[in-house]
Coordinates of C-alpha atoms and ligand atoms in Angstrom, one line a residue:
M1 CA -16.1 9.5 -5.8
T2 CA -19.2 8.5 -7.8
F3 CA -20.6 5.0 -7.9
K4 CA -24.0 3.5 -8.7
T5 CA -26.3 2.4 -5.9
L6 CA -29.5 0.3 -5.8
D7 CA -31.3 3.6 -6.7
D8 CA -29.8 3.3 -10.1
L9 CA -30.9 -0.3 -10.8
P10 CA -32.5 -0.9 -14.3
E11 CA -36.3 -0.7 -14.4
D12 CA -36.5 -4.3 -15.6
I13 CA -34.6 -5.8 -12.7
A14 CA -37.4 -8.3 -11.9
G15 CA -36.4 -11.7 -13.0
K16 CA -32.7 -10.6 -13.5
R17 CA -29.9 -12.4 -11.7
A18 CA -28.0 -10.2 -9.2
L19 CA -24.6 -11.6 -8.1
V20 CA -24.2 -10.0 -4.7
R21 CA -20.8 -10.0 -2.9
V22 CA -21.3 -10.0 0.9
D23 CA -19.2 -10.4 4.0
L24 CA -20.1 -13.7 5.7
N25 CA -17.0 -14.0 7.9
V26 CA -19.2 -14.6 10.9
P27 CA -17.8 -16.1 14.1
M28 CA -18.7 -19.8 14.4
A29 CA -18.5 -22.4 17.1
D30 CA -19.4 -26.1 16.7
G31 CA -20.9 -25.4 13.2
L32 CA -23.2 -22.6 14.6
V33 CA -23.1 -18.9 13.9
T34 CA -22.4 -17.2 17.3
D35 CA -22.8 -13.5 16.2
K36 CA -25.2 -12.5 13.5
T37 CA -24.1 -8.8 13.3
R38 CA -22.7 -9.2 9.8
L39 CA -25.8 -11.0 8.6
T40 CA -28.0 -8.2 9.9
R41 CA -25.9 -5.7 8.1
I42 CA -26.3 -7.2 4.6
A43 CA -30.0 -8.0 5.1
P44 CA -31.3 -4.6 3.7
T45 CA -29.5 -5.2 0.3
I46 CA -30.8 -8.7 0.0
E47 CA -34.3 -7.8 1.0
E48 CA -34.5 -4.8 -1.4
L49 CA -33.2 -6.8 -4.4
S50 CA -35.5 -9.7 -3.6
A51 CA -38.5 -7.4 -3.1
K52 CA -37.8 -5.9 -6.5
G53 CA -38.0 -9.4 -8.0
A54 CA -34.3 -10.0 -8.7
K55 CA -32.8 -13.5 -8.3
V56 CA -30.3 -12.9 -5.5
I57 CA -27.1 -15.0 -5.8
L58 CA -24.8 -14.4 -2.8
L59 CA -21.1 -14.8 -3.1
A60 CA -18.7 -14.7 -0.2
H61 CA -15.5 -16.1 1.2
F62 CA -15.1 -17.8 4.6
G63 CA -11.7 -18.1 6.4
R64 CA -8.6 -18.9 4.5
P65 CA -8.9 -22.3 2.7
K66 CA -6.2 -21.2 0.3
G67 CA -7.8 -22.4 -3.0
K68 CA -8.9 -25.8 -1.7
E69 CA -12.1 -27.3 -0.4
V70 CA -12.0 -27.3 3.4
E71 CA -15.1 -28.8 5.0
E72 CA -14.9 -26.6 8.1
M73 CA -14.9 -23.5 5.9
S74 CA -18.1 -24.4 4.1
L75 CA -20.7 -21.6 4.0
R76 CA -23.6 -24.2 4.4
P77 CA -24.2 -23.4 8.1
V78 CA -24.3 -19.7 7.3
A79 CA -27.1 -20.2 4.8
L80 CA -29.3 -21.5 7.7
A81 CA -28.4 -18.6 10.0
L82 CA -29.0 -16.1 7.2
E83 CA -32.4 -17.7 6.6
E84 CA -33.4 -16.8 10.2
V85 CA -32.2 -13.2 10.0
L86 CA -33.9 -12.6 6.6
D87 CA -37.1 -14.6 7.4
H88 CA -36.8 -15.7 3.9
R89 CA -35.7 -19.1 2.4
V90 CA -32.0 -19.2 1.5
D91 CA -30.9 -22.1 -0.8
F92 CA -27.4 -23.3 -0.9
G93 CA -25.2 -24.3 -3.9
S94 CA -22.2 -26.3 -3.0
N95 CA -19.9 -24.7 -5.6
C96 CA -19.7 -21.1 -6.7
I97 CA -18.9 -22.0 -10.3
G98 CA -19.5 -24.9 -12.8
D99 CA -22.5 -27.1 -13.2
I100 CA -23.6 -27.0 -9.6
A101 CA -23.8 -23.2 -9.6
L102 CA -25.4 -23.1 -13.0
K103 CA -28.1 -25.6 -12.0
E104 CA -28.8 -23.9 -8.7
V105 CA -29.3 -20.5 -10.5
E106 CA -31.3 -21.9 -13.3
E107 CA -33.9 -23.2 -10.8
M108 CA -34.4 -19.8 -9.2
A109 CA -37.6 -17.9 -9.4
S110 CA -37.9 -14.1 -9.1
G111 CA -37.2 -13.0 -5.5
D112 CA -35.4 -16.2 -4.6
V113 CA -32.1 -16.1 -2.6
V114 CA -29.3 -18.6 -3.1
L115 CA -25.9 -18.7 -1.3
L116 CA -23.1 -20.2 -3.3
E117 CA -20.1 -22.0 -1.6
N118 CA -17.0 -20.3 -0.4
T119 CA -15.3 -18.4 -3.3
R120 CA -11.9 -19.1 -1.8
F121 CA -12.3 -22.9 -2.4
H122 CA -10.9 -21.8 -5.8
A123 CA -7.4 -20.3 -6.2
G124 CA -8.8 -18.1 -8.9
E125 CA -10.6 -16.0 -6.3
E126 CA -7.6 -14.6 -4.6
N127 CA -5.5 -14.5 -7.8
N128 CA -8.3 -12.5 -9.5
D129 CA -8.0 -15.0 -12.3
P130 CA -9.9 -13.8 -15.4
E131 CA -11.1 -17.3 -16.3
F132 CA -12.5 -17.9 -12.8
T133 CA -14.1 -14.4 -12.8
K134 CA -15.8 -15.3 -16.1
Q135 CA -17.2 -18.5 -14.6
L136 CA -18.7 -16.5 -11.8
A137 CA -20.0 -13.8 -14.1
I138 CA -22.0 -16.2 -16.3
N139 CA -24.5 -16.6 -13.4
G140 CA -25.3 -12.9 -13.2
D141 CA -26.8 -10.1 -15.2
I142 CA -25.6 -7.4 -12.7
Y143 CA -23.1 -7.3 -9.8
V144 CA -23.7 -5.7 -6.5
N145 CA -20.8 -5.3 -4.0
D146 CA -22.0 -5.0 -0.4
A147 CA -18.7 -6.1 1.2
F148 CA -16.8 -3.0 2.1
S149 CA -14.7 -5.1 4.6
A150 CA -13.3 -7.1 1.6
A151 CA -12.8 -4.1 -0.7
H152 CA -9.1 -3.6 0.2
R153 CA -8.5 -6.9 -1.7
A154 CA -8.5 -7.1 -5.5
H155 CA -10.0 -10.6 -5.7
A156 CA -12.3 -12.0 -8.4
S157 CA -15.6 -11.6 -6.5
T158 CA -14.6 -8.2 -4.9
E159 CA -13.0 -6.5 -7.9
G160 CA -12.8 -8.6 -11.0
L161 CA -16.6 -9.0 -11.4
A162 CA -17.1 -5.2 -11.5
H163 CA -15.4 -5.2 -14.8
L164 CA -17.5 -7.9 -16.4
L165 CA -21.0 -6.9 -15.2
P166 CA -22.9 -3.6 -14.6
A167 CA -21.8 -2.9 -11.0
Y168 CA -23.6 -1.3 -8.1
A169 CA -22.8 -0.6 -4.4
G170 CA -25.1 -2.4 -2.0
R171 CA -26.7 -0.5 0.9
T172 CA -24.1 -1.4 3.5
M173 CA -21.2 -0.5 1.1
Q174 CA -23.0 2.8 0.3
A175 CA -23.6 3.7 4.0
E176 CA -19.9 2.9 4.8
L177 CA -18.6 5.0 1.9
E178 CA -20.9 7.9 2.7
A179 CA -19.9 7.9 6.3
L180 CA -16.2 7.7 5.6
N181 CA -16.4 10.3 2.9
S182 CA -18.1 12.8 5.3
A183 CA -15.4 12.1 7.9
L184 CA -12.2 12.3 5.9
G185 CA -13.1 13.1 2.2
N186 CA -15.1 16.2 2.8
P187 CA -15.1 16.9 6.6
T188 CA -16.4 19.8 8.6
R189 CA -13.4 21.2 10.3
P190 CA -11.7 21.3 12.7
L191 CA -11.0 17.6 12.1
G192 CA -9.2 15.5 14.7
A193 CA -8.2 11.9 15.0
V194 CA -7.4 9.6 17.9
V195 CA -4.8 7.1 17.1
G196 CA -4.0 4.7 19.9
G197 CA -3.4 1.1 20.4
A198 CA -0.3 -1.0 20.8
K199 CA 2.4 0.0 18.4
V200 CA 3.7 2.8 16.2
S201 CA 5.1 0.3 13.8
T202 CA 1.7 -1.1 12.7
K203 CA 0.3 2.4 12.2
I204 CA 3.0 4.4 10.5
D205 CA 1.2 4.8 7.2
L206 CA -1.9 5.9 9.1
L207 CA 0.0 8.5 11.1
E208 CA 1.8 9.8 8.0
N209 CA -1.4 10.1 6.0
L210 CA -3.3 11.8 8.8
V211 CA -0.8 14.5 9.8
S212 CA -1.1 16.1 6.3
K213 CA -4.9 16.0 6.4
I214 CA -6.2 16.7 9.9
D215 CA -6.0 19.6 12.4
V216 CA -5.3 17.7 15.6
L217 CA -3.8 14.3 16.1
I218 CA -4.4 12.8 19.6
I219 CA -2.0 9.9 20.3
G220 CA -2.8 7.3 22.9
G221 CA -1.9 3.7 24.0
G222 CA 1.4 2.1 23.8
M223 CA 2.4 4.2 20.8
A224 CA 2.1 7.3 23.0
N225 CA 4.9 5.9 25.1
T226 CA 7.1 5.7 22.0
F227 CA 6.4 9.4 21.2
I228 CA 7.0 10.5 24.8
A229 CA 10.3 8.6 24.9
A230 CA 11.3 10.0 21.5
N231 CA 11.0 13.4 23.2
G232 CA 13.6 12.3 25.7
A233 CA 11.6 10.6 28.5
Q234 CA 12.5 7.3 30.1
M235 CA 9.4 5.1 30.0
G236 CA 10.7 2.2 32.1
A237 CA 9.0 -1.1 31.3
S238 CA 6.2 0.6 29.3
L239 CA 5.3 -0.9 25.9
Q240 CA 7.3 1.2 23.5
E241 CA 9.5 0.8 20.4
A242 CA 13.0 2.1 20.8
D243 CA 13.6 1.7 17.0
M244 CA 10.7 3.9 16.2
H245 CA 12.0 7.1 17.9
D246 CA 13.3 8.6 14.7
K247 CA 10.0 7.8 12.9
A248 CA 8.1 9.4 15.8
R249 CA 10.2 12.5 15.6
A250 CA 9.8 12.6 11.8
I251 CA 6.0 12.4 12.2
M252 CA 6.0 15.2 14.8
A253 CA 8.1 17.4 12.4
E254 CA 5.8 16.6 9.5
A255 CA 2.8 17.5 11.6
A256 CA 4.3 20.8 12.6
K257 CA 4.9 21.6 8.9
N258 CA 1.3 20.9 8.1
D259 CA -0.2 22.8 11.1
C260 CA -1.4 19.6 12.7
R261 CA -1.2 19.8 16.4
I262 CA -0.1 16.6 18.2
I263 CA -1.6 15.9 21.6
L264 CA 0.3 13.4 23.8
P265 CA -0.9 12.2 27.2
I266 CA 0.3 14.7 29.8
D267 CA 0.0 12.0 32.5
G268 CA -0.4 8.3 32.7
R269 CA -1.6 5.4 34.9
V270 CA 1.6 3.7 36.0
T271 CA 2.0 0.4 37.7
T272 CA 4.6 -2.3 38.2
E273 CA 2.4 -5.2 37.5
F274 CA 0.7 -6.0 34.2
A275 CA -2.5 -7.2 35.8
A276 CA -6.1 -6.2 36.4
N277 CA -6.6 -4.0 39.5
A278 CA -2.9 -3.6 40.0
P279 CA -2.0 -0.7 42.3
V280 CA -1.7 2.5 40.2
E281 CA 0.1 5.8 40.6
I282 CA -0.7 8.7 38.3
V283 CA 2.5 10.2 36.9
D284 CA 3.0 13.5 34.9
F285 CA 4.7 13.0 31.6
D286 CA 7.0 15.3 29.8
E287 CA 10.4 15.1 28.1
N288 CA 12.1 14.9 31.6
T289 CA 10.0 12.0 32.9
K290 CA 12.0 9.1 34.3
L291 CA 10.0 6.0 35.1
R292 CA 11.9 3.4 37.2
D293 CA 12.9 0.2 35.2
E294 CA 9.9 -1.8 36.6
Q295 CA 7.3 0.9 36.1
M296 CA 5.0 0.9 33.1
S297 CA 2.3 3.2 31.8
L298 CA -0.8 1.2 30.8
D299 CA -3.3 4.1 30.4
A300 CA -3.6 7.9 30.2
G301 CA -4.0 9.8 33.4
D302 CA -6.8 12.1 34.6
K303 CA -5.2 15.3 33.3
A304 CA -4.7 13.7 29.9
I305 CA -8.3 12.6 29.9
K306 CA -9.5 16.2 30.6
N307 CA -7.2 17.5 28.0
V308 CA -8.4 15.1 25.4
I309 CA -12.1 15.9 26.1
A310 CA -11.3 19.6 25.9
E311 CA -9.9 18.9 22.4
F312 CA -13.0 16.9 21.4
E313 CA -15.1 19.9 22.4
Q314 CA -13.3 22.1 19.8
L315 CA -13.8 19.6 17.0
N316 CA -16.5 19.2 14.4
T317 CA -15.3 15.8 13.1
L318 CA -13.5 13.0 14.9
I319 CA -12.1 9.8 13.5
W320 CA -10.9 7.2 16.0
N321 CA -8.7 4.1 15.8
G322 CA -7.0 2.6 18.8
P323 CA -7.7 2.6 22.5
F324 CA -5.9 4.9 25.0
G325 CA -4.8 2.1 27.3
V326 CA -5.1 -1.6 28.1
F327 CA -8.9 -1.3 28.2
E328 CA -9.2 -5.1 28.7
M329 CA -8.1 -4.7 32.3
P330 CA -9.5 -2.2 34.8
P331 CA -8.5 0.4 35.8
F332 CA -6.5 0.7 32.5
D333 CA -9.8 1.1 30.7
T334 CA -10.4 4.5 32.4
A335 CA -9.2 6.9 29.7
T336 CA -10.7 4.9 26.8
M337 CA -14.1 4.7 28.6
A338 CA -14.2 8.4 29.7
T339 CA -13.1 9.8 26.3
A340 CA -15.4 7.5 24.4
K341 CA -18.4 8.6 26.5
A342 CA -17.5 12.2 26.0
A343 CA -17.3 11.8 22.2
A344 CA -20.6 9.9 22.3
E345 CA -22.3 12.8 24.3
L346 CA -21.0 15.4 21.9
T347 CA -22.2 13.3 18.9
K348 CA -25.7 12.9 20.5
T349 CA -26.1 16.7 21.0
G350 CA -25.2 17.1 17.3
R351 CA -21.9 19.0 17.9
L352 CA -19.6 16.2 16.6
V353 CA -19.5 13.8 13.7
S354 CA -17.7 10.7 15.0
V355 CA -16.4 7.8 13.0
A356 CA -14.5 4.9 14.5
G357 CA -13.1 1.6 13.4
G358 CA -10.6 -1.2 14.2
G359 CA -11.0 -4.5 15.8
D360 CA -10.0 -3.6 19.4
T361 CA -11.5 -0.1 19.0
V362 CA -14.9 -1.5 18.2
S363 CA -14.8 -3.8 21.3
A364 CA -13.7 -0.9 23.5
L365 CA -16.6 1.2 22.3
N366 CA -19.0 -1.6 22.9
Q367 CA -17.5 -2.0 26.3
A368 CA -18.2 1.7 26.9
G369 CA -21.7 1.2 25.8
V370 CA -21.5 4.0 23.2
A371 CA -21.3 2.1 19.9
D372 CA -24.8 3.3 18.9
D373 CA -24.1 6.9 19.8
F374 CA -21.2 7.4 17.4
T375 CA -22.2 8.7 14.0
Y376 CA -20.7 5.6 12.4
I377 CA -18.7 2.6 13.5
S378 CA -16.9 0.6 10.9
T379 CA -16.5 -3.1 11.5
A380 CA -14.4 -3.4 8.4
G381 CA -11.0 -3.9 10.1
G382 CA -8.3 -4.0 7.4
A383 CA -10.4 -2.1 4.9
F384 CA -11.1 0.7 7.4
L385 CA -7.4 1.0 8.3
E386 CA -6.4 1.2 4.6
W387 CA -9.0 3.8 4.0
M388 CA -7.7 5.8 7.0
E389 CA -4.2 5.4 5.5
G390 CA -5.5 7.2 2.4
K391 CA -5.1 4.1 0.2
E392 CA -7.4 3.5 -2.7
L393 CA -9.5 0.4 -2.1
P394 CA -9.6 -1.7 -5.3
G395 CA -13.1 -3.0 -4.7
V396 CA -14.4 0.5 -4.3
K397 CA -12.4 1.9 -7.2
A398 CA -13.9 -0.8 -9.5
L399 CA -17.4 0.4 -8.7
G400 CA -16.6 3.9 -10.0
Ligands
LIG501 P1 -7.2 -1.7 16.8 O1 -7.5 -3.2 16.8 O2 -8.5 -1.0 17.2 O3 -6.6 -1.2 15.6 P2 -4.7 -2.0 18.2 O4 -4.7 -3.5 17.8 O5 -3.7 -1.2 17.5 O6 -6.2 -1.4 18.0 O7 -4.4 -1.9 19.7 C1 -5.2 -2.5 20.7 C2 -4.3 -3.0 21.8 O8 -3.4 -2.1 22.3 C3 -5.2 -3.5 23.0 O9 -5.0 -4.9 23.1 C4 -4.6 -2.8 24.2 O10 -4.5 -3.6 25.3 C5 -3.2 -2.4 23.7 N1 -2.7 -1.2 24.4 C6 -3.2 0.0 24.5 N2 -2.5 0.8 25.3 C7 -1.4 0.1 25.8 C8 -0.3 0.3 26.6 N3 -0.2 1.5 27.2 N4 0.5 -0.7 26.9 C9 0.3 -1.9 26.3 N5 -0.7 -2.2 25.5 C10 -1.6 -1.2 25.2
LIG502 MG1 -6.1 -4.8 17.0

């Protein structure tokens, strides 16, 4: 896929108005931003444009105001936090279209940065309404999209604008696309994936897409219980989905057809209590396993961990979504922590390209203290999953 980046900006960018779509969905408490990670991520694009003399007009949504003005979802407090991260003044315009936006932009000088109010205060944003998109576009000479995490939605500020103005990927968007492309678009094989987490039902598209593209699929978490049960085992009180057994068998058959090996946990950490530090028994798993009704598997066992790490050692590229167990509760974090550390070590020695994403996956990798050692960690949630599912992201497509 080809797309323009800030390297392709016109020579005469100084004094031009750049409408920049960013992700400002930062966590807030009592009107204050509590985690500035997302602000740090977009800083390079803003700083580069501003340094080149562009007038930087930021567009973003916040929460789900559903087309109405909702005071608690105003971006005003975010402008202040962004100012601190950038060490650069950030003005605020209390509407993203109309006279307020026009006036705010008219008053800008080269290098200035303005944040306009929540795009989702207007229904036209989520409807990708052409009239609304035009009203956004009149404030810009170019459009820069730096919000990969919103690129799975075809909204006015994430997709529509790319059709009205010369469009560029911002630095964060560019980094994300390059990392993802090197992992799944054009990977160095063997290519493996860890898919874990709670349920098969939320990740069917993902599993189906992967088995036709990768060499090894390592399944963990609650969804591994479903696969083991689909092979004939009785998994007791473990989280599993009885109505997904046919689906699991179909995925295993499809994998076999495509020469994709499926690795299931060969043992598990089994307990009778869903609680931290509950007494644990390690039980071998195969198609003949019969857990008692009150027993549940909350994590992979030691043999499974060894087996997974041995698989990692054979890989050149690894993509990862979903934990191996209930990592929020020790000792059921054991498999996720041990395998995450192994993947991080292999990455550090240059033997593995590792890309991970997903809400709980990112917290698990942070908990393991390895987030900086992976090749790339996507914080893009839904957009990351849709990319892993092989779907075309409208916001990315429109940049092409
Ligand atoms: P992500 O957000 O990274 O896509 P998921 O939301 O699919 O991941 O799954 C994460 C959740 O799965 C965690 O809350 C974890 O506790 C749960 N989980 C993992 N393994 C098990 C298991 N064996 N039994 C019950 N829950 C599990
Ligand atoms: Mg989750």
